Amino acid sequence: MDPTVQLELSVDRGSPVPLYFQLAQQLESAIEHGTLTPGTLLGNEIELAARLGLSRPTVRQAIQSLVDKGLLVRRRGVGTQVVHSKVKRPLELSSLYDDLESAGQRPTTSVLVNTMVAASAEVAAALGVAEGGEVHRVERLRSAHGEPIAYLCNYLPAGLLDLDTGQLEATGLYRLMRAAGITLHSARQTIGARAATAVEAERLREQAGDPLLTMQRVTFDDTGRAVEYGTHTYRPSRYSFEFQLLVRN
Amino acid sequence: MDPTVQLELSVDRGSPVPLYFQLAQQLESAIEHGTLTPGTLLGNEIELAARLGLSRPTVRQAIQSLVDKGLLVRRRGVGTQVVHSKVKRPLELSSLYDDLESAGQRPTTSVLVNTMVAASAEVAAALGVAEGGEVHRVERLRSAHGEPIAYLCNYLPAGLLDLDTGQLEATGLYRLMRAAGITLHSARQTIGARAATAVEAERLREQAGDPLLTMQRVTFDDTGRAVEYGTHTYRPSRYSFEFQLLVRN
DNA sequence: CAGTGGTCTAGACCACACT
DNA sequence: GTGTGGTCTAGACCACTGG
């Protein structure tokens, strides 16, 4: 029957948090905690607005934000209901460091190289800087439980950020960039595979010719500047890319 | 200086296409065609609304949809401007068939297996059906220019769809599902790598032990049912996953 | 300070799904 | 037909940015 459910909802008009956001948070946590079970109908927007003392557009804005997150589905003539399947990670710009940490793996990082170099043609093209101009070059080996997981080589435009080796070993590159006031906007990624060279194999304690998972990425900030270019190699036995994505209908 | 630009815009109130959508389309194509160059300020929403004879919320809805697509950036107190970097594919639920076709590769598909089988524990768990219950099993080899690119093995719940071998060879699985009225909603994907077994190597004209790119995926429709489970292997020399993604800020 | 986007209201009419 | 979400209007006040 998919019954519609009465839910305790309230908003605080004195709070600086937007009303639609307060409502969205309450609905989201109700879904998270199982108070709103999958398939439940949310009840019509008009009545919900009246119950909360809000206008309909405000209620719609709250609901829409959860639809965008994939937690709710709207059907005209039917109603709004909670999605059955559990959506966990709608695919963020994944940070290996954060991935490992949230998996309880306590990652460790050793910085192998942290210098300025002249940009090669490949790096210059990716970052949109002049070929031969100076860029940061950082090479890191990331491990967990004493086993190497990935070899990360990154290039950053000069003058964007202080790259302190100690900080690089204590956290991820993305956190440093955000902390420096850089607003990440989008990234272009390529994921592939290839056989390990002898040098790569030694770094990751594999054999030459063994399969490696590879990823190249260029990250842009909200002004459109390229702020990072990275070429990474992963041990496929220790890491794979896992994510949930939503279909644009 | 980032000048704001006068643009020819108009809406047709007789059209069944929503006004905000008409406006969004015109702005998007202006960005696409370079009429609106990166960094251009769009001009304030009030004036834009007045010029088009629309209300401000309608104009905002149009602009917001392009912000969500990553084409525009809004800054309070500043304005709305066109993003510098080119956002091409905001990462859809990628269909290998469509990917290859849009790359001008004219993919061909040969269906190797198309039968009903009893669900293994793995398949049953992925699709949420009873272990041992009947499910479709489809195995396909996809090629371009006479070279194999990927080996695709998919499982689908019984009774969801007619799986005609001829149609499977003429188009992609996702198109068939959409055509059958299934609304795709989300998918959970895992991308990894491993060495090819002898059997896999022969299918893809590689050598045993060569690296393969692998992908497993479970796709859900908007009611939360799992509608497809696939395990795919790709020749890394012929295919890699490439996509652009947006940061949720 | 002036200008921008961010939020919010209280209505209205329409298109579609179900019975 | 009835009820739902989809779209739209014409205002309003606030918060933040910049000069």
XYZ file of C-alpha atoms (C1' of nucleotides) in Angstrom:
536
model
C 0.000 0.000 0.000
C 2.935 2.395 0.496
C 1.283 4.334 3.306
C 2.057 7.976 3.764
C 3.644 8.631 7.115
C 3.219 11.299 9.744
C 6.610 12.606 10.709
C 7.733 15.002 13.370
C 9.096 17.984 11.542
C 9.788 21.490 12.651
C 11.839 24.454 11.566
C 13.566 27.168 13.523
C 12.988 30.537 11.955
C 15.602 32.133 14.188
C 18.353 29.926 12.832
C 20.693 31.241 10.162
C 20.319 27.888 8.420
C 17.915 28.238 5.473
C 14.471 26.813 6.098
C 14.567 24.526 3.056
C 17.911 23.203 4.260
C 16.634 22.493 7.746
C 13.743 20.546 6.266
C 16.006 18.668 3.872
C 18.311 17.687 6.723
C 15.447 16.379 8.822
C 14.071 14.352 5.957
C 17.500 12.995 5.111
C 18.233 11.907 8.641
C 14.777 10.340 8.899
C 15.607 8.302 5.800
C 19.038 7.507 7.169
C 17.668 6.322 10.490
C 14.909 4.276 8.920
C 12.063 6.405 10.232
C 11.140 6.944 6.616
C 11.327 3.491 5.068
C 11.864 2.867 1.352
C 8.703 3.233 -0.659
C 7.040 5.534 1.859
C 4.971 8.304 0.333
C 5.891 11.712 1.658
C 2.433 13.228 1.425
C 1.588 16.154 -0.781
C 3.613 19.315 -0.769
C 0.739 21.654 -0.005
C -0.221 19.865 3.171
C 3.406 19.526 4.215
C 3.935 23.232 3.687
C 0.833 24.075 5.727
C 1.899 21.761 8.527
C 5.284 23.437 8.790
C 4.074 26.944 8.195
C 6.186 27.254 5.072
C 5.332 28.181 1.530
C 5.143 25.498 -1.093
C 8.219 26.655 -3.070
C 10.316 26.366 0.068
C 9.117 22.834 0.689
C 9.714 21.999 -2.960
C 13.264 23.289 -2.728
C 13.943 20.977 0.194
C 12.446 17.986 -1.571
C 14.217 18.782 -4.819
C 17.597 18.783 -3.121
C 16.966 15.246 -1.910
C 15.728 14.181 -5.329
C 19.025 15.476 -6.718
C 20.850 13.375 -4.165
C 18.918 10.335 -5.310
C 17.129 9.786 -2.007
C 13.625 10.614 -3.228
C 11.692 10.067 -6.436
C 8.836 12.242 -7.613
C 6.046 10.994 -9.868
C 3.469 13.341 -11.209
C -0.005 12.355 -10.167
C 1.376 9.921 -7.613
C 3.521 11.618 -5.050
C 7.018 11.699 -3.643
C 8.486 8.524 -2.239
C 11.647 7.295 -0.631
C 13.924 5.373 -2.978
C 14.319 1.694 -2.163
C 17.975 1.137 -2.859
C 20.542 2.627 -0.571
C 22.539 5.368 -2.172
C 25.755 5.772 -0.297
C 28.307 7.778 -2.167
C 26.952 9.715 -5.155
C 30.505 9.829 -6.488
C 32.606 12.638 -5.248
C 35.937 13.744 -6.464
C 37.510 10.840 -4.687
C 40.507 11.396 -2.512
C 42.521 8.250 -2.024
C 43.517 9.432 1.410
C 39.921 9.962 2.492
C 38.835 6.703 0.896
C 41.353 4.722 2.851
C 40.739 6.601 6.060
C 36.998 6.085 5.948
C 37.644 2.408 5.301
C 39.534 2.366 8.584
C 42.856 1.670 6.919
C 44.924 4.438 8.545
C 46.905 5.360 5.439
C 50.493 6.507 5.648
C 52.215 8.643 3.075
C 55.886 9.049 2.318
C 56.906 11.950 0.151
C 59.615 10.777 -2.231
C 60.016 13.990 -4.199
C 58.897 17.564 -3.521
C 60.586 20.044 -5.852
C 60.096 22.542 -8.630
C 60.736 21.302 -12.154
C 60.367 22.635 -15.684
C 57.012 21.628 -17.160
C 57.196 18.969 -19.832
C 54.935 19.286 -22.849
C 52.459 16.851 -21.297
C 52.332 18.686 -17.979
C 52.183 22.097 -19.629
C 49.244 21.020 -21.760
C 47.374 19.562 -18.803
C 47.872 22.577 -16.535
C 47.637 25.207 -19.229
C 51.013 26.733 -18.400
C 53.992 27.491 -20.609
C 56.178 24.560 -21.553
C 59.415 24.784 -19.603
C 57.845 26.999 -16.928
C 58.286 26.037 -13.301
C 55.768 23.758 -11.635
C 55.651 21.795 -8.419
C 56.339 18.106 -8.684
C 55.348 15.822 -5.845
C 55.850 12.081 -5.753
C 54.290 10.109 -2.944
C 53.941 6.499 -1.971
C 50.796 5.709 -0.059
C 50.557 2.619 2.096
C 48.305 0.954 4.601
C 49.263 -1.715 7.107
C 52.828 -1.491 5.862
C 51.883 -2.490 2.316
C 52.206 -0.004 -0.547
C 48.912 0.768 -2.242
C 49.564 3.501 -4.732
C 52.279 5.619 -6.257
C 51.126 9.182 -6.814
C 52.839 11.727 -9.020
C 51.323 15.220 -9.057
C 52.096 18.536 -10.727
C 50.782 21.894 -9.520
C 51.146 25.399 -10.936
C 53.735 27.521 -9.143
C 52.569 30.032 -6.563
C 49.259 28.394 -5.884
C 50.091 26.695 -2.659
C 52.827 25.991 -0.146
C 53.637 22.329 -0.382
C 55.044 21.403 2.968
C 56.377 17.870 3.039
C 55.236 17.331 6.589
C 51.681 18.357 5.779
C 51.695 16.213 2.667
C 52.568 13.218 4.789
C 49.928 14.028 7.381
C 46.970 14.453 5.076
C 45.819 14.414 1.464
C 46.600 16.913 -1.261
C 42.964 17.890 -1.705
C 42.622 18.859 1.919
C 45.646 21.110 1.609
C 44.188 22.770 -1.455
C 40.833 23.377 0.199
C 42.576 24.706 3.285
C 44.443 27.142 1.030
C 41.130 28.587 -0.106
C 40.958 26.832 -3.452
C 37.414 25.926 -4.449
C 37.530 22.700 -6.407
C 35.024 22.634 -9.226
C 35.512 19.725 -11.606
C 37.993 17.123 -12.715
C 38.647 15.118 -15.819
C 39.719 11.550 -15.083
C 40.941 8.609 -17.095
C 41.134 5.158 -15.555
C 42.974 2.374 -17.308
C 45.331 -0.529 -16.814
C 48.716 -1.606 -18.072
C 51.646 -3.850 -17.251
C 54.098 -2.609 -14.633
C 57.561 -1.546 -15.685
C 60.488 -2.780 -13.658
C 60.763 0.535 -11.804
C 57.049 0.685 -11.042
C 57.045 -2.914 -9.899
C 59.807 -2.315 -7.396
C 58.103 0.737 -5.935
C 54.883 -1.169 -5.338
C 56.431 -4.547 -4.480
C 55.028 -6.214 -7.546
C 56.682 -8.037 -10.441
C 57.472 -6.423 -13.774
C 54.631 -7.202 -16.180
C 52.043 -7.502 -13.417
C 48.840 -5.542 -14.046
C 48.560 -2.051 -12.593
C 45.505 0.150 -12.320
C 46.227 3.667 -13.583
C 44.498 7.002 -13.207
C 45.252 10.400 -14.695
C 43.416 13.448 -13.490
C 43.286 17.180 -14.129
C 41.424 19.179 -11.500
C 39.962 22.651 -12.065
C 38.896 25.304 -9.592
C 35.799 27.420 -9.999
C 37.583 30.047 -12.049
C 38.494 27.403 -14.594
C 42.193 27.227 -13.787
C 43.792 23.800 -13.771
C 45.099 23.431 -10.227
C 46.480 19.908 -10.304
C 47.548 17.214 -12.723
C 48.270 13.749 -11.442
C 49.289 10.380 -12.806
C 48.726 7.601 -10.341
C 49.330 3.870 -10.329
C 47.575 1.468 -7.981
C 48.129 -2.135 -6.996
C 44.964 -3.801 -8.252
C 45.089 -6.400 -5.510
C 44.896 -3.624 -2.928
C 42.701 -0.983 -4.478
C 39.858 -0.528 -6.930
C 37.592 2.384 -7.773
C 34.155 1.986 -6.328
C 31.365 4.501 -6.648
C 27.681 5.033 -7.050
C 26.335 7.285 -9.754
C 22.983 8.755 -10.598
C 21.332 8.728 -13.982
C 20.349 12.079 -15.436
C 16.772 11.669 -16.639
C 37.418 43.267 -17.088
C 35.034 40.364 -17.707
C 32.446 42.454 -19.539
C 28.821 41.544 -19.343
C 27.431 40.729 -22.744
C 24.198 41.555 -24.509
C 22.719 38.398 -25.918
C 19.755 37.753 -28.157
C 17.324 35.772 -26.084
C 13.654 35.094 -26.490
C 11.071 32.650 -25.273
C 7.969 31.245 -26.918
C 5.064 31.224 -24.518
C 3.030 29.086 -26.894
C 5.512 26.269 -26.744
C 4.902 23.305 -24.475
C 8.581 23.495 -23.516
C 8.911 25.123 -20.088
C 10.113 28.705 -20.194
C 13.051 28.076 -17.875
C 14.095 25.196 -20.085
C 13.950 27.279 -23.250
C 16.144 29.875 -21.619
C 18.575 27.266 -20.323
C 18.872 25.748 -23.781
C 19.608 29.103 -25.370
C 22.246 29.934 -22.803
C 23.801 26.499 -23.123
C 24.014 26.682 -26.888
C 25.449 30.195 -26.663
C 28.166 28.821 -24.414
C 28.637 25.842 -26.703
C 28.979 28.031 -29.782
C 31.317 30.460 -28.116
C 28.918 33.404 -28.174
C 29.267 33.442 -24.427
C 32.966 33.109 -23.802
C 34.464 31.800 -20.556
C 34.544 34.414 -17.817
C 31.686 36.433 -19.269
C 29.340 37.905 -16.695
C 25.736 37.068 -17.400
C 24.257 40.263 -16.027
C 21.939 40.404 -13.066
C 18.900 38.206 -12.851
C 16.398 41.011 -12.357
C 17.370 42.780 -15.535
C 17.507 39.525 -17.459
C 14.032 38.637 -16.240
C 12.692 42.048 -17.249
C 14.280 41.829 -20.667
C 12.635 38.464 -21.345
C 9.329 39.281 -19.696
C 9.842 36.490 -17.165
C 9.773 36.447 -13.411
C 12.988 36.226 -11.492
C 12.370 32.713 -10.087
C 11.938 31.398 -13.616
C 15.195 32.945 -14.728
C 16.888 31.583 -11.617
C 15.621 28.109 -12.386
C 17.183 28.270 -15.832
C 20.486 29.532 -14.484
C 20.509 27.014 -11.658
C 20.137 24.125 -14.069
C 23.278 25.264 -15.869
C 25.108 25.747 -12.579
C 24.217 22.141 -11.759
C 25.670 21.102 -15.090
C 28.862 22.920 -14.234
C 28.598 25.467 -17.058
C 28.059 28.528 -14.876
C 29.328 29.705 -11.508
C 27.447 32.061 -9.214
C 29.151 34.323 -6.702
C 27.167 36.375 -4.300
C 27.857 40.046 -4.686
C 29.621 39.466 -7.979
C 27.399 37.831 -10.531
C 27.022 34.757 -12.678
C 29.791 33.891 -15.066
C 30.644 31.273 -17.622
C 33.076 28.647 -16.375
C 36.477 28.694 -18.046
C 37.183 25.011 -18.395
C 35.268 22.972 -20.873
C 32.911 20.534 -19.245
C 31.992 17.908 -21.739
C 30.524 14.812 -20.188
C 29.421 15.251 -16.562
C 29.689 11.486 -16.191
C 26.615 9.610 -17.177
C 25.869 6.003 -16.601
C 28.207 5.157 -19.413
C 27.123 2.770 -22.070
C 30.044 1.181 -23.842
C 28.007 0.969 -27.011
C 27.173 4.668 -26.955
C 30.719 5.581 -25.995
C 32.141 3.773 -28.977
C 29.475 5.014 -31.345
C 29.984 8.645 -30.393
C 33.704 8.154 -30.902
C 32.896 7.149 -34.455
C 34.025 3.584 -33.915
C 30.926 1.774 -35.254
C 30.876 -0.972 -32.649
C 29.750 -4.490 -33.478
C 28.380 -6.946 -30.974
C 28.206 -10.701 -31.136
C 25.982 -12.446 -28.641
C 27.762 -15.565 -27.422
C 25.188 -16.700 -24.878
C 21.554 -15.710 -24.303
C 19.782 -18.106 -21.954
C 18.108 -18.515 -18.601
C 20.211 -19.910 -15.774
C 19.856 -20.516 -12.052
C 21.199 -17.575 -10.064
C 24.467 -18.210 -8.292
C 24.963 -16.811 -4.821
C 26.878 -13.837 -6.239
C 24.232 -13.033 -8.849
C 21.378 -13.558 -6.417
C 22.945 -11.166 -3.924
C 23.572 -8.516 -6.567
C 20.082 -8.663 -8.061
C 18.249 -9.272 -4.817
C 16.554 -12.468 -6.068
C 16.450 -15.950 -4.586
C 19.537 -18.066 -5.028
C 18.797 -20.743 -7.614
C 15.948 -18.718 -9.137
C 15.942 -18.185 -12.885
C 17.689 -15.160 -14.361
C 18.741 -14.107 -17.831
C 22.379 -14.564 -18.700
C 23.827 -12.730 -21.662
C 27.415 -12.890 -22.819
C 28.572 -10.552 -25.542
C 31.788 -9.711 -27.279
C 32.015 -6.116 -28.436
C 34.437 -5.120 -31.181
C 35.362 -2.182 -33.349
C 37.313 -2.281 -36.589
C 37.443 -6.056 -36.291
C 39.312 -5.951 -33.003
C 37.669 -7.168 -29.800
C 37.363 -4.480 -27.156
C 35.386 -5.952 -24.330
C 33.756 -9.094 -23.073
C 30.459 -8.391 -21.354
C 28.582 -10.788 -19.099
C 25.225 -9.593 -17.792
C 22.473 -10.993 -15.592
C 18.909 -9.685 -15.518
C 15.901 -10.651 -13.408
C 13.391 -12.867 -15.196
C 10.282 -11.284 -16.673
C 11.681 -7.802 -16.859
C 12.476 -7.662 -20.523
C 12.491 -9.651 -23.739
C 16.093 -10.212 -24.665
C 16.105 -10.677 -28.399
C 19.513 -11.699 -29.702
C 19.076 -9.665 -32.864
C 18.290 -6.508 -30.920
C 21.188 -7.131 -28.558
C 23.517 -7.228 -31.526
C 22.025 -4.089 -33.070
C 22.195 -1.826 -30.035
C 23.165 -1.625 -26.369
C 21.485 -3.241 -23.400
C 20.635 0.097 -21.805
C 18.742 1.247 -24.860
C 16.676 -1.912 -24.784
C 15.862 -1.386 -21.127
C 14.835 2.210 -21.666
C 12.742 1.191 -24.643
C 10.994 -1.347 -22.407
C 9.887 1.476 -20.135
C 12.466 0.937 -17.415
C 13.592 4.186 -15.816
C 17.219 3.840 -14.826
C 18.003 5.576 -11.574
C 21.437 4.713 -10.202
C 24.259 2.234 -10.449
C 27.022 0.955 -8.239
C 30.271 0.380 -10.100
C 33.648 -1.071 -9.295
C 36.579 -0.622 -11.641
C 39.737 -2.642 -11.191
C 42.437 -4.567 -12.992
C 43.834 -8.074 -12.972
C 45.797 -10.530 -15.070
C 43.932 -12.329 -17.835
C 43.197 -16.026 -17.491
C 43.871 -18.260 -20.470
C 40.194 -18.302 -21.424
C 39.819 -14.522 -21.137
C 42.992 -13.959 -23.082
C 41.785 -16.040 -25.991
C 38.434 -14.257 -26.154
C 40.085 -10.859 -26.338
C 43.138 -11.878 -28.388
C 45.548 -11.167 -25.579
C 48.074 -13.363 -23.802
C 47.404 -15.101 -20.489
C 48.772 -12.906 -17.710
C 48.304 -9.681 -19.666
C 46.569 -6.905 -17.756
C 42.821 -6.534 -18.153
C 40.599 -3.672 -17.055
C 37.537 -4.932 -15.184
C 34.205 -3.419 -14.228
C 31.330 -4.777 -12.194
C 28.053 -2.935 -12.058
C 24.620 -3.244 -10.490
C 21.986 -0.944 -11.951
C 18.778 0.077 -10.181
C 15.547 1.524 -11.546
C 13.588 4.285 -9.858
C 11.597 1.852 -7.751
C 14.812 0.546 -6.267
C 14.813 -2.830 -7.992
C 18.133 -4.121 -9.277
C 17.569 -4.491 -13.001
C 20.985 -5.583 -14.186
C 24.235 -7.022 -12.890
C 27.253 -7.126 -15.155
C 30.868 -8.196 -15.001
C 32.904 -6.838 -17.863
C 36.507 -7.146 -18.976
C 38.194 -4.670 -21.308
C 41.417 -4.704 -23.270
C 43.339 -1.838 -21.695
C 45.133 -1.086 -24.949
C 41.779 -0.449 -26.608
C 39.635 1.092 -23.915
C 39.820 3.173 -20.765
C 37.238 4.947 -18.664
C 37.228 8.656 -19.217
C 34.868 11.069 -17.547
C 34.428 14.490 -16.087
C 32.975 14.928 -12.663
C 31.742 17.839 -10.653
C 32.593 18.604 -7.060
C 29.703 18.951 -4.658
C 30.371 22.154 -2.744
C 27.777 52.537 -0.320
C 25.384 50.070 -4.307
C 24.815 45.756 -6.597
C 24.612 40.953 -6.590
C 22.800 36.405 -5.594
C 20.216 33.690 -1.546
C 16.019 32.983 0.470
C 11.068 33.268 1.103
C 5.990 34.211 0.451
C 1.047 33.462 -1.204
C -1.065 32.791 -4.421
C -2.246 30.703 -9.672
C -2.985 27.474 -13.633
C -1.634 23.283 -16.070
C -0.383 18.232 -17.172
C -0.506 13.877 -15.800
C -1.875 9.436 -13.115
C -5.105 6.926 -10.972
C -9.936 5.373 -10.127
C -13.113 13.530 -11.394
C -9.681 14.105 -7.932
C -5.175 14.621 -6.415
C -0.502 14.970 -7.433
C 3.668 17.302 -8.947
C 5.310 20.934 -12.758
C 5.460 25.521 -13.827
C 4.976 30.461 -13.158
C 4.194 35.157 -11.125
C 5.275 39.610 -8.555
C 6.665 40.987 -5.182
C 9.908 41.055 -0.455
C 13.965 41.098 2.722
C 18.639 39.485 3.788
C 23.806 38.428 3.225
C 27.657 39.036 0.953
C 31.011 41.396 -2.314
C 33.136 45.117 -4.085
C 34.665 49.852 -4.426
